[in-house]
Amino acid sequence: MSTQAGSAAPAEALGPGPAPGEAPAIRARGLTKLFKVGAFSHGASVHAVEDFSIDLYHRQVVALVGESGSGKSTVARLLAQTLPATAGAIELNGQPVRVRSGRQLRVYCHDVQMIFQDPFASLNSIHTVRYILGRSVAIHHPGLSRAGRTGQIEALLDKVKLTPPGRFIDKFPHELSGGQRQRIAIARTLAASPHVLLADEPISMLDVSMRLGILNLLADLRDELGLAVLYITHDVASARYFADQTMVMYAGRIVERGASEVVTQQPAHPYTQLLVASAPDPDHLADAAVGARGEPPSLIDPPPGCRFHPRCPLANELCRTQSPPLAEVGPGHEAACWAHSGQPGAPTMADRRRFPAVAPAGHRADPAGSEGGQR
Ligand SMILES: Nc1ncnc2c1ncn2[C@@H]1O[C@H](COP(=O)(O)OP(=O)(O)OP(=O)(O)O)[C@@H](O)[C@H]1O
Ligand code: SF4
Ligand SMILES: [Mg+2]
């Protein structure tokens, strides 16, 4: 993968790890979401997310990668508490979160902000930047004079590198590029002085020339403001470039996680290998490239055992009947695959006669599909 298009370094060179004893900015354990479907479906549910856990630290970017329908946005909505979980627990800065409504929920929502895919839909086109940001400033900094509010708006524009602020403050959204609108959307979240940003595919609707600029901005906010960033993406190549850690989801479950460099360069799970081989287009997986076959499973009636087994060329009876736990496959690197378990009756990676060598992430993809972007 090329990193020449911007000044950012590869992810492993960015951002220190957590200090000893530091509590994660946000921690989740066992988050599960079942969506009931159909009034007469006798209790049928979509198993959108099962047993999702994460420790997301200040000054850290974690990428959540998976193909369409794997549960990524549901995870973000659960962490943002805009969707009630079926099961599981969340801690914010080391404190259990038990709020479901009222003032405490509003405080939580200030701390944990979401950035969405579509900067066109998220900004009201009849208002100027001054009005859009001014409203957020008024909510989060009540009692400011008019001049004080303008000062705050200008400071927000500065933080998202829309400078000089005077050039942008009286513009309407339609006068801005997609990347500039996404910067305004990010500035609006910063008005709340959040600890956590949940960025749900923040670059996927942007012109390729804007993408790297937005990723660099998020990296700068991580470093300058100490933000914890969850970066949701289809694109495993951009995860390597931008995220410190990468988690891979398949059919509602985490199947692999670890340092981005390791997960994307030495993927341990057959599904991650498939994603990497298919970059940059995970919704058209190059199944043949790794001997995989078929489509993602129905989440209303997910397959027993390993959810990837109907597609996996290694699958055997153990895979078809028992769900593999996430287990260590290297330092700080976990995968949920029996082939790494050494358990009697488990397949092994040596069985993958039809697997060719997996191309390294980024072999086919420029980071974020970028050909250079504004910073
Ligand atoms: N409100 C809902 N009711 C029923 N099913 C839902 C609901 N929201 C999401 N789902 C289902 O949950 C699963 C996970 O959806 P989710 O939107 O989290 O996936 P995703 O990984 O974000 O996909 P994409 O990459 O397309 O955005 C999908 O099968 C989806 O159809
Ligand atoms: S547990 Fe079995 S089916 Fe699942 S990914 Fe590993 S080898 Fe394939
Ligand atoms: Mg989504």
CSV table of C-alpha atoms and ligand atoms in Angstrom, one decimal:
chain,number,residue,atom,x,y,z
A,1,MET,CA,0.0,0.0,0.0
A,2,SER,CA,1.3,3.4,-0.9
A,3,THR,CA,1.5,6.0,1.8
A,4,GLN,CA,2.9,8.6,-0.5
A,5,ALA,CA,-0.3,10.5,-1.0
A,6,GLY,CA,-0.1,12.3,2.3
A,7,SER,CA,2.2,13.1,5.1
A,8,ALA,CA,0.8,10.5,7.5
A,9,ALA,CA,3.0,7.6,8.4
A,10,PRO,CA,1.9,4.0,8.5
A,11,ALA,CA,-0.4,3.3,11.4
A,12,GLU,CA,2.1,1.3,13.4
A,13,ALA,CA,4.2,4.5,13.7
A,14,LEU,CA,1.4,6.6,15.0
A,15,GLY,CA,-0.1,7.0,18.4
A,16,PRO,CA,1.4,5.7,21.7
A,17,GLY,CA,-0.3,2.8,23.4
A,18,PRO,CA,-2.3,3.2,26.6
A,19,ALA,CA,-0.4,4.2,29.7
A,20,PRO,CA,-0.1,1.4,32.3
A,21,GLY,CA,-3.3,1.1,34.3
A,22,GLU,CA,-5.2,3.5,32.0
A,23,ALA,CA,-8.9,2.8,31.7
A,24,PRO,CA,-10.2,2.5,28.1
A,25,ALA,CA,-12.2,5.6,27.0
A,26,ILE,CA,-14.9,3.1,26.1
A,27,ARG,CA,-15.1,-0.6,26.9
A,28,ALA,CA,-17.8,-3.0,25.9
A,29,ARG,CA,-18.3,-6.6,27.0
A,30,GLY,CA,-20.6,-9.1,25.4
A,31,LEU,CA,-22.7,-6.6,23.4
A,32,THR,CA,-25.4,-8.4,21.6
A,33,LYS,CA,-28.3,-7.2,19.5
A,34,LEU,CA,-31.1,-9.3,18.2
A,35,PHE,CA,-33.7,-7.5,16.0
A,36,LYS,CA,-37.1,-9.1,16.2
A,37,VAL,CA,-38.5,-9.4,12.8
A,38,GLY,CA,-42.1,-9.8,11.5
A,39,ALA,CA,-45.2,-9.7,13.7
A,40,PHE,CA,-46.1,-13.3,13.0
A,41,SER,CA,-42.7,-14.8,12.7
A,42,HIS,CA,-42.9,-16.7,16.0
A,43,GLY,CA,-39.9,-15.0,17.6
A,44,ALA,CA,-37.6,-14.9,14.6
A,45,SER,CA,-34.7,-12.5,15.1
A,46,VAL,CA,-31.8,-11.1,13.2
A,47,HIS,CA,-28.7,-12.0,15.1
A,48,ALA,CA,-27.0,-8.7,14.1
A,49,VAL,CA,-24.3,-8.6,16.7
A,50,GLU,CA,-23.2,-11.3,19.2
A,51,ASP,CA,-20.8,-11.1,22.1
A,52,PHE,CA,-18.9,-8.0,20.9
A,53,SER,CA,-16.2,-6.7,23.1
A,54,ILE,CA,-13.8,-3.9,22.7
A,55,ASP,CA,-11.3,-1.7,24.7
A,56,LEU,CA,-10.9,1.6,22.9
A,57,TYR,CA,-8.3,3.8,24.5
A,58,HIS,CA,-7.7,7.6,24.3
A,59,ARG,CA,-5.2,8.4,21.5
A,60,GLN,CA,-6.1,5.3,19.7
A,61,VAL,CA,-7.8,4.4,16.4
A,62,VAL,CA,-9.4,1.0,16.1
A,63,ALA,CA,-10.8,-0.1,12.8
A,64,LEU,CA,-13.9,-2.3,12.5
A,65,VAL,CA,-13.8,-4.0,9.2
A,66,GLY,CA,-16.3,-6.3,7.5
A,67,GLU,CA,-18.5,-6.7,4.4
A,68,SER,CA,-22.0,-5.3,4.1
A,69,GLY,CA,-24.4,-6.6,6.7
A,70,SER,CA,-21.7,-7.9,9.1
A,71,GLY,CA,-23.0,-5.7,12.0
A,72,LYS,CA,-20.6,-2.8,12.0
A,73,SER,CA,-23.2,0.0,12.2
A,74,THR,CA,-25.2,-1.9,14.8
A,75,VAL,CA,-22.1,-2.0,16.9
A,76,ALA,CA,-21.7,1.8,16.5
A,77,ARG,CA,-25.3,2.4,17.5
A,78,LEU,CA,-25.0,0.2,20.5
A,79,LEU,CA,-21.8,2.0,21.6
A,80,ALA,CA,-23.5,5.4,21.0
A,81,GLN,CA,-26.5,4.1,23.0
A,82,THR,CA,-28.9,5.1,20.2
A,83,LEU,CA,-30.0,1.5,20.1
A,84,PRO,CA,-30.7,-0.6,23.2
A,85,ALA,CA,-28.6,-3.7,23.5
A,86,THR,CA,-30.2,-7.2,24.0
A,87,ALA,CA,-27.3,-8.0,26.3
A,88,GLY,CA,-23.9,-6.7,27.3
A,89,ALA,CA,-22.3,-3.9,29.3
A,90,ILE,CA,-20.5,-0.6,28.4
A,91,GLU,CA,-18.0,1.4,30.5
A,92,LEU,CA,-17.0,5.0,29.8
A,93,ASN,CA,-13.7,6.1,31.2
A,94,GLY,CA,-13.8,3.2,33.7
A,95,GLN,CA,-17.4,3.9,34.9
A,96,PRO,CA,-20.2,1.4,34.2
A,97,VAL,CA,-22.9,3.0,32.0
A,98,ARG,CA,-26.4,2.2,33.1
A,99,VAL,CA,-28.2,5.1,31.6
A,100,ARG,CA,-31.1,4.6,29.2
A,101,SER,CA,-32.6,8.1,29.2
A,102,GLY,CA,-32.7,11.6,30.7
A,103,ARG,CA,-29.9,13.9,31.6
A,104,GLN,CA,-27.3,11.1,32.1
A,105,LEU,CA,-27.9,9.8,28.6
A,106,ARG,CA,-27.4,13.4,27.3
A,107,VAL,CA,-24.1,13.6,29.1
A,108,TYR,CA,-23.1,10.2,27.6
A,109,CYS,CA,-24.0,11.4,24.1
A,110,HIS,CA,-21.8,14.4,24.5
A,111,ASP,CA,-18.9,12.1,25.4
A,112,VAL,CA,-19.5,9.6,22.6
A,113,GLN,CA,-20.2,11.3,19.3
A,114,MET,CA,-21.0,9.7,15.9
A,115,ILE,CA,-19.8,10.7,12.4
A,116,PHE,CA,-21.9,9.4,9.6
A,117,GLN,CA,-21.2,8.3,6.0
A,118,ASP,CA,-23.1,10.9,4.2
A,119,PRO,CA,-22.0,14.5,4.9
A,120,PHE,CA,-24.7,15.7,2.4
A,121,ALA,CA,-27.6,14.3,4.4
A,122,SER,CA,-26.1,15.2,7.8
A,123,LEU,CA,-26.0,19.0,7.3
A,124,ASN,CA,-29.2,21.1,6.8
A,125,SER,CA,-28.7,22.8,3.5
A,126,ILE,CA,-30.8,25.9,4.4
A,127,HIS,CA,-28.4,27.0,7.2
A,128,THR,CA,-24.9,28.5,7.1
A,129,VAL,CA,-21.8,27.0,8.8
A,130,ARG,CA,-22.1,29.8,11.4
A,131,TYR,CA,-25.7,28.6,12.2
A,132,ILE,CA,-24.9,24.9,12.1
A,133,LEU,CA,-21.9,25.1,14.4
A,134,GLY,CA,-23.3,28.0,16.4
A,135,ARG,CA,-26.2,25.8,17.5
A,136,SER,CA,-23.9,23.1,18.8
A,137,VAL,CA,-21.7,25.7,20.5
A,138,ALA,CA,-24.8,27.2,22.2
A,139,ILE,CA,-25.8,23.7,23.5
A,140,HIS,CA,-22.4,22.8,24.8
A,141,HIS,CA,-21.2,26.3,25.9
A,142,PRO,CA,-24.4,28.1,27.1
A,143,GLY,CA,-24.1,31.7,28.2
A,144,LEU,CA,-21.5,32.8,25.7
A,145,SER,CA,-21.8,36.2,24.2
A,146,ARG,CA,-22.2,36.6,20.4
A,147,ALA,CA,-18.5,37.3,20.0
A,148,GLY,CA,-17.6,34.4,22.3
A,149,ARG,CA,-19.7,32.1,20.2
A,150,THR,CA,-18.1,33.3,17.0
A,151,GLY,CA,-14.7,32.7,18.6
A,152,GLN,CA,-15.7,29.1,19.4
A,153,ILE,CA,-17.0,28.5,15.9
A,154,GLU,CA,-13.7,29.8,14.5
A,155,ALA,CA,-11.8,27.6,16.8
A,156,LEU,CA,-13.8,24.5,15.6
A,157,LEU,CA,-13.1,25.4,12.0
A,158,ASP,CA,-9.5,25.7,12.9
A,159,LYS,CA,-9.5,22.2,14.5
A,160,VAL,CA,-10.8,20.7,11.3
A,161,LYS,CA,-8.3,22.6,9.2
A,162,LEU,CA,-10.9,24.8,7.4
A,163,THR,CA,-8.7,27.8,7.5
A,164,PRO,CA,-8.8,30.8,7.5
A,165,PRO,CA,-12.2,30.3,9.2
A,166,GLY,CA,-13.5,33.5,7.7
A,167,ARG,CA,-13.5,31.8,4.3
A,168,PHE,CA,-16.0,29.1,5.5
A,169,ILE,CA,-18.1,30.5,8.3
A,170,ASP,CA,-20.8,32.1,6.2
A,171,LYS,CA,-21.0,29.4,3.5
A,172,PHE,CA,-24.0,27.2,2.9
A,173,PRO,CA,-23.3,23.4,2.7
A,174,HIS,CA,-24.0,23.4,-1.0
A,175,GLU,CA,-21.1,25.8,-1.5
A,176,LEU,CA,-18.7,23.3,0.1
A,177,SER,CA,-17.1,20.1,-1.3
A,178,GLY,CA,-18.0,16.7,0.2
A,179,GLY,CA,-14.7,16.7,2.1
A,180,GLN,CA,-15.3,20.2,3.5
A,181,ARG,CA,-18.9,19.2,4.5
A,182,GLN,CA,-17.5,16.1,6.3
A,183,ARG,CA,-15.1,18.5,8.1
A,184,ILE,CA,-18.1,20.6,9.2
A,185,ALA,CA,-19.9,17.5,10.5
A,186,ILE,CA,-16.7,16.5,12.4
A,187,ALA,CA,-16.4,20.1,13.8
A,188,ARG,CA,-20.0,19.9,15.0
A,189,THR,CA,-19.2,16.7,17.0
A,190,LEU,CA,-16.1,18.5,18.5
A,191,ALA,CA,-18.3,21.2,20.0
A,192,ALA,CA,-19.3,18.7,22.6
A,193,SER,CA,-15.6,18.0,23.6
A,194,PRO,CA,-16.1,14.3,23.2
A,195,HIS,CA,-13.8,11.5,24.4
A,196,VAL,CA,-14.9,9.0,21.7
A,197,LEU,CA,-15.7,9.4,18.0
A,198,LEU,CA,-17.5,6.6,16.3
A,199,ALA,CA,-16.9,7.2,12.6
A,200,ASP,CA,-19.2,5.0,10.5
A,201,GLU,CA,-17.7,4.8,7.0
A,202,PRO,CA,-16.7,8.5,7.1
A,203,ILE,CA,-15.0,8.5,3.7
A,204,SER,CA,-17.0,6.0,1.7
A,205,MET,CA,-19.2,8.7,0.0
A,206,LEU,CA,-16.4,11.1,-0.6
A,207,ASP,CA,-14.5,11.7,-3.8
A,208,VAL,CA,-11.2,9.7,-3.7
A,209,SER,CA,-9.3,13.0,-3.7
A,210,MET,CA,-10.8,13.9,-0.3
A,211,ARG,CA,-10.5,10.6,1.5
A,212,LEU,CA,-7.0,10.7,2.7
A,213,GLY,CA,-7.5,14.3,4.0
A,214,ILE,CA,-10.3,13.2,6.2
A,215,LEU,CA,-8.4,10.2,7.5
A,216,ASN,CA,-5.4,12.4,8.2
A,217,LEU,CA,-7.7,14.8,10.1
A,218,LEU,CA,-9.1,12.1,12.3
A,219,ALA,CA,-5.5,10.9,13.0
A,220,ASP,CA,-4.6,14.5,13.9
A,221,LEU,CA,-7.6,14.7,16.3
A,222,ARG,CA,-6.5,11.5,17.9
A,223,ASP,CA,-3.1,12.9,18.5
A,224,GLU,CA,-3.9,16.5,19.3
A,225,LEU,CA,-7.1,16.0,21.4
A,226,GLY,CA,-6.4,12.5,22.6
A,227,LEU,CA,-9.6,11.2,21.1
A,228,ALA,CA,-10.5,7.5,20.9
A,229,VAL,CA,-11.7,6.8,17.4
A,230,LEU,CA,-13.6,3.8,16.1
A,231,TYR,CA,-13.2,3.8,12.4
A,232,ILE,CA,-15.8,1.6,10.6
A,233,THR,CA,-14.9,0.6,7.1
A,234,HIS,CA,-15.3,-1.9,4.3
A,235,ASP,CA,-11.7,-1.2,3.3
A,236,VAL,CA,-9.1,-3.3,5.0
A,237,ALA,CA,-6.3,-1.4,3.2
A,238,SER,CA,-7.3,1.9,4.8
A,239,ALA,CA,-7.5,0.1,8.2
A,240,ARG,CA,-3.8,-0.8,7.9
A,241,TYR,CA,-2.9,2.7,6.9
A,242,PHE,CA,-4.9,4.6,9.5
A,243,ALA,CA,-5.8,2.4,12.5
A,244,ASP,CA,-3.6,1.3,15.4
A,245,GLN,CA,-5.7,-1.9,15.9
A,246,THR,CA,-8.0,-3.7,13.5
A,247,MET,CA,-11.1,-5.9,14.4
A,248,VAL,CA,-12.7,-8.0,11.7
A,249,MET,CA,-16.4,-8.8,11.8
A,250,TYR,CA,-18.2,-11.6,10.0
A,251,ALA,CA,-21.9,-12.3,10.3
A,252,GLY,CA,-22.2,-10.4,13.6
A,253,ARG,CA,-19.2,-11.8,15.4
A,254,ILE,CA,-15.6,-10.7,15.8
A,255,VAL,CA,-13.4,-13.2,14.0
A,256,GLU,CA,-10.0,-11.6,14.3
A,257,ARG,CA,-8.3,-8.7,16.0
A,258,GLY,CA,-4.8,-7.3,16.7
A,259,ALA,CA,-2.4,-4.6,15.6
A,260,SER,CA,-3.4,-3.4,12.1
A,261,GLU,CA,-0.1,-4.2,10.6
A,262,VAL,CA,-0.3,-7.8,11.7
A,263,VAL,CA,-4.0,-8.4,10.9
A,264,THR,CA,-3.7,-7.0,7.4
A,265,GLN,CA,-0.2,-8.4,6.6
A,266,GLN,CA,-0.5,-11.8,8.3
A,267,PRO,CA,-4.2,-12.5,8.6
A,268,ALA,CA,-4.9,-15.6,10.6
A,269,HIS,CA,-8.6,-16.2,9.9
A,270,PRO,CA,-9.7,-17.5,6.5
A,271,TYR,CA,-12.3,-14.7,6.3
A,272,THR,CA,-9.7,-12.0,6.9
A,273,GLN,CA,-7.5,-13.7,4.3
A,274,LEU,CA,-10.5,-13.4,1.9
A,275,LEU,CA,-11.0,-9.8,2.8
A,276,VAL,CA,-7.4,-8.9,2.2
A,277,ALA,CA,-7.2,-10.8,-1.1
A,278,SER,CA,-10.4,-9.0,-2.2
A,279,ALA,CA,-9.3,-5.4,-1.2
A,280,PRO,CA,-10.4,-2.8,-2.1
A,281,ASP,CA,-13.9,-4.3,-2.9
A,282,PRO,CA,-15.0,-6.5,0.0
A,283,ASP,CA,-18.6,-6.7,-1.2
A,284,HIS,CA,-17.3,-8.6,-4.2
A,285,LEU,CA,-15.1,-11.0,-2.4
A,286,ALA,CA,-12.6,-12.8,-4.5
A,287,ASP,CA,-13.8,-16.2,-3.1
A,288,ALA,CA,-11.9,-18.2,-5.6
A,289,ALA,CA,-8.6,-16.5,-4.6
A,290,VAL,CA,-8.6,-18.3,-1.3
A,291,GLY,CA,-10.7,-21.3,-2.1
A,292,ALA,CA,-13.8,-19.9,-0.4
A,293,ARG,CA,-17.3,-20.1,-1.9
A,294,GLY,CA,-20.8,-18.9,-1.5
A,295,GLU,CA,-22.4,-15.9,0.2
A,296,PRO,CA,-22.6,-14.6,3.7
A,297,PRO,CA,-25.2,-16.5,5.8
A,298,SER,CA,-28.7,-15.4,6.8
A,299,LEU,CA,-28.5,-13.8,10.2
A,300,ILE,CA,-32.1,-14.9,11.0
A,301,ASP,CA,-31.0,-18.5,10.9
A,302,PRO,CA,-27.2,-18.3,11.2
A,303,PRO,CA,-25.2,-21.5,10.6
A,304,PRO,CA,-24.3,-23.5,13.8
A,305,GLY,CA,-20.6,-23.7,14.8
A,306,CYS,CA,-18.3,-21.3,12.9
A,307,ARG,CA,-20.4,-18.9,10.9
A,308,PHE,CA,-17.9,-18.9,8.2
A,309,HIS,CA,-18.0,-22.7,7.7
A,310,PRO,CA,-20.3,-22.8,4.7
A,311,ARG,CA,-17.7,-20.8,2.8
A,312,CYS,CA,-14.5,-22.1,4.3
A,313,PRO,CA,-12.5,-24.6,2.3
A,314,LEU,CA,-11.0,-25.9,5.6
A,315,ALA,CA,-14.3,-26.6,7.4
A,316,ASN,CA,-14.8,-30.0,9.0
A,317,GLU,CA,-17.2,-31.5,11.5
A,318,LEU,CA,-15.8,-29.6,14.4
A,319,CYS,CA,-16.3,-26.3,12.5
A,320,ARG,CA,-19.8,-27.2,11.6
A,321,THR,CA,-20.9,-28.0,15.1
A,322,GLN,CA,-18.9,-25.9,17.6
A,323,SER,CA,-18.3,-22.2,17.6
A,324,PRO,CA,-14.6,-21.4,17.8
A,325,PRO,CA,-13.6,-19.0,20.6
A,326,LEU,CA,-11.4,-15.9,20.0
A,327,ALA,CA,-8.0,-17.2,21.0
A,328,GLU,CA,-4.5,-15.9,20.9
A,329,VAL,CA,-2.6,-16.8,17.7
A,330,GLY,CA,0.4,-14.4,18.3
A,331,PRO,CA,1.3,-11.6,20.7
A,332,GLY,CA,-1.8,-9.3,21.0
A,333,HIS,CA,-3.3,-11.1,18.0
A,334,GLU,CA,-6.5,-13.2,18.3
A,335,ALA,CA,-8.6,-15.2,15.8
A,336,ALA,CA,-11.7,-17.3,16.2
A,337,CYS,CA,-10.8,-20.3,14.1
A,338,TRP,CA,-10.3,-23.9,15.0
A,339,ALA,CA,-7.4,-24.2,12.6
A,340,HIS,CA,-5.2,-22.4,15.1
A,341,SER,CA,-6.4,-24.3,18.1
A,342,GLY,CA,-4.3,-27.5,17.9
A,343,GLN,CA,-7.4,-29.2,19.3
A,344,PRO,CA,-7.8,-32.9,18.3
A,345,GLY,CA,-10.2,-33.1,15.3
A,346,ALA,CA,-9.6,-29.5,14.3
A,347,PRO,CA,-8.5,-28.6,10.7
A,348,THR,CA,-5.1,-27.0,10.3
A,349,MET,CA,-3.8,-24.3,8.1
A,350,ALA,CA,-1.7,-26.9,6.4
A,351,ASP,CA,-4.9,-28.4,5.1
A,352,ARG,CA,-5.4,-25.4,2.9
A,353,ARG,CA,-4.2,-27.1,-0.3
A,354,ARG,CA,-6.3,-24.8,-2.5
A,355,PHE,CA,-5.2,-21.6,-0.7
A,356,PRO,CA,-2.7,-19.6,-2.7
A,357,ALA,CA,-0.4,-17.2,-0.8
A,358,VAL,CA,-2.5,-14.3,0.3
A,359,ALA,CA,-1.5,-11.0,-1.2
A,360,PRO,CA,-0.5,-8.4,1.5
A,361,ALA,CA,-3.1,-5.8,2.3
A,362,GLY,CA,-2.7,-2.8,0.1
A,363,HIS,CA,-1.1,-4.9,-2.6
A,364,ARG,CA,-4.0,-3.9,-4.8
A,365,ALA,CA,-5.3,-0.9,-3.0
A,366,ASP,CA,-4.0,2.6,-2.4
A,367,PRO,CA,-5.0,3.7,1.2
A,368,ALA,CA,-8.5,5.0,1.2
A,369,GLY,CA,-8.5,4.8,-2.5
A,370,SER,CA,-6.7,8.0,-2.4
A,371,GLU,CA,-4.7,9.7,-5.1
A,372,GLY,CA,-3.7,12.5,-2.7
A,373,GLY,CA,-5.9,14.7,-0.6
A,374,GLN,CA,-6.1,17.9,1.2
A,375,ARG,CA,-5.0,18.0,4.7
B,1,LIG,N1,-33.6,-2.1,12.5
B,1,LIG,C1,-33.3,-3.3,12.1
B,1,LIG,N2,-34.2,-4.4,12.0
B,1,LIG,C2,-33.9,-5.6,11.5
B,1,LIG,N3,-32.7,-5.9,11.1
B,1,LIG,C3,-31.7,-4.9,11.1
B,1,LIG,C4,-32.0,-3.6,11.6
B,1,LIG,N4,-30.8,-2.9,11.5
B,1,LIG,C5,-29.9,-3.7,11.0
B,1,LIG,N5,-30.4,-4.9,10.7
B,1,LIG,C6,-29.7,-6.1,10.2
B,1,LIG,O1,-28.6,-6.4,11.0
B,1,LIG,C7,-27.5,-6.8,10.2
B,1,LIG,C8,-26.3,-5.9,10.5
B,1,LIG,O2,-26.6,-4.6,9.9
B,1,LIG,P1,-25.6,-3.4,10.0
B,1,LIG,O3,-26.3,-2.3,9.4
B,1,LIG,O4,-25.1,-3.3,11.3
B,1,LIG,O5,-24.4,-4.0,9.0
B,1,LIG,P2,-23.2,-3.2,8.5
B,1,LIG,O6,-22.0,-4.1,8.7
B,1,LIG,O7,-23.1,-1.8,9.0
B,1,LIG,O8,-23.5,-3.1,6.9
B,1,LIG,P3,-23.1,-2.0,5.8
B,1,LIG,O9,-21.6,-2.2,5.6
B,1,LIG,O10,-23.9,-2.3,4.6
B,1,LIG,O11,-23.4,-0.7,6.4
B,1,LIG,C9,-28.0,-6.8,8.8
B,1,LIG,O12,-28.5,-8.2,8.5
B,1,LIG,C10,-29.2,-5.9,8.8
B,1,LIG,O13,-30.1,-6.2,7.8
B,2,SF4,S1,-13.3,-22.5,12.4
B,2,SF4,FE1,-13.2,-23.9,10.6
B,2,SF4,S2,-14.8,-23.1,9.2
B,2,SF4,FE2,-14.3,-21.5,10.7
B,2,SF4,S3,-12.8,-20.3,9.7
B,2,SF4,FE3,-11.7,-21.8,11.0
B,2,SF4,S4,-11.3,-23.5,9.6
B,2,SF4,FE4,-12.8,-22.3,8.6
B,3,MG,MG,-23.2,0.1,8.1
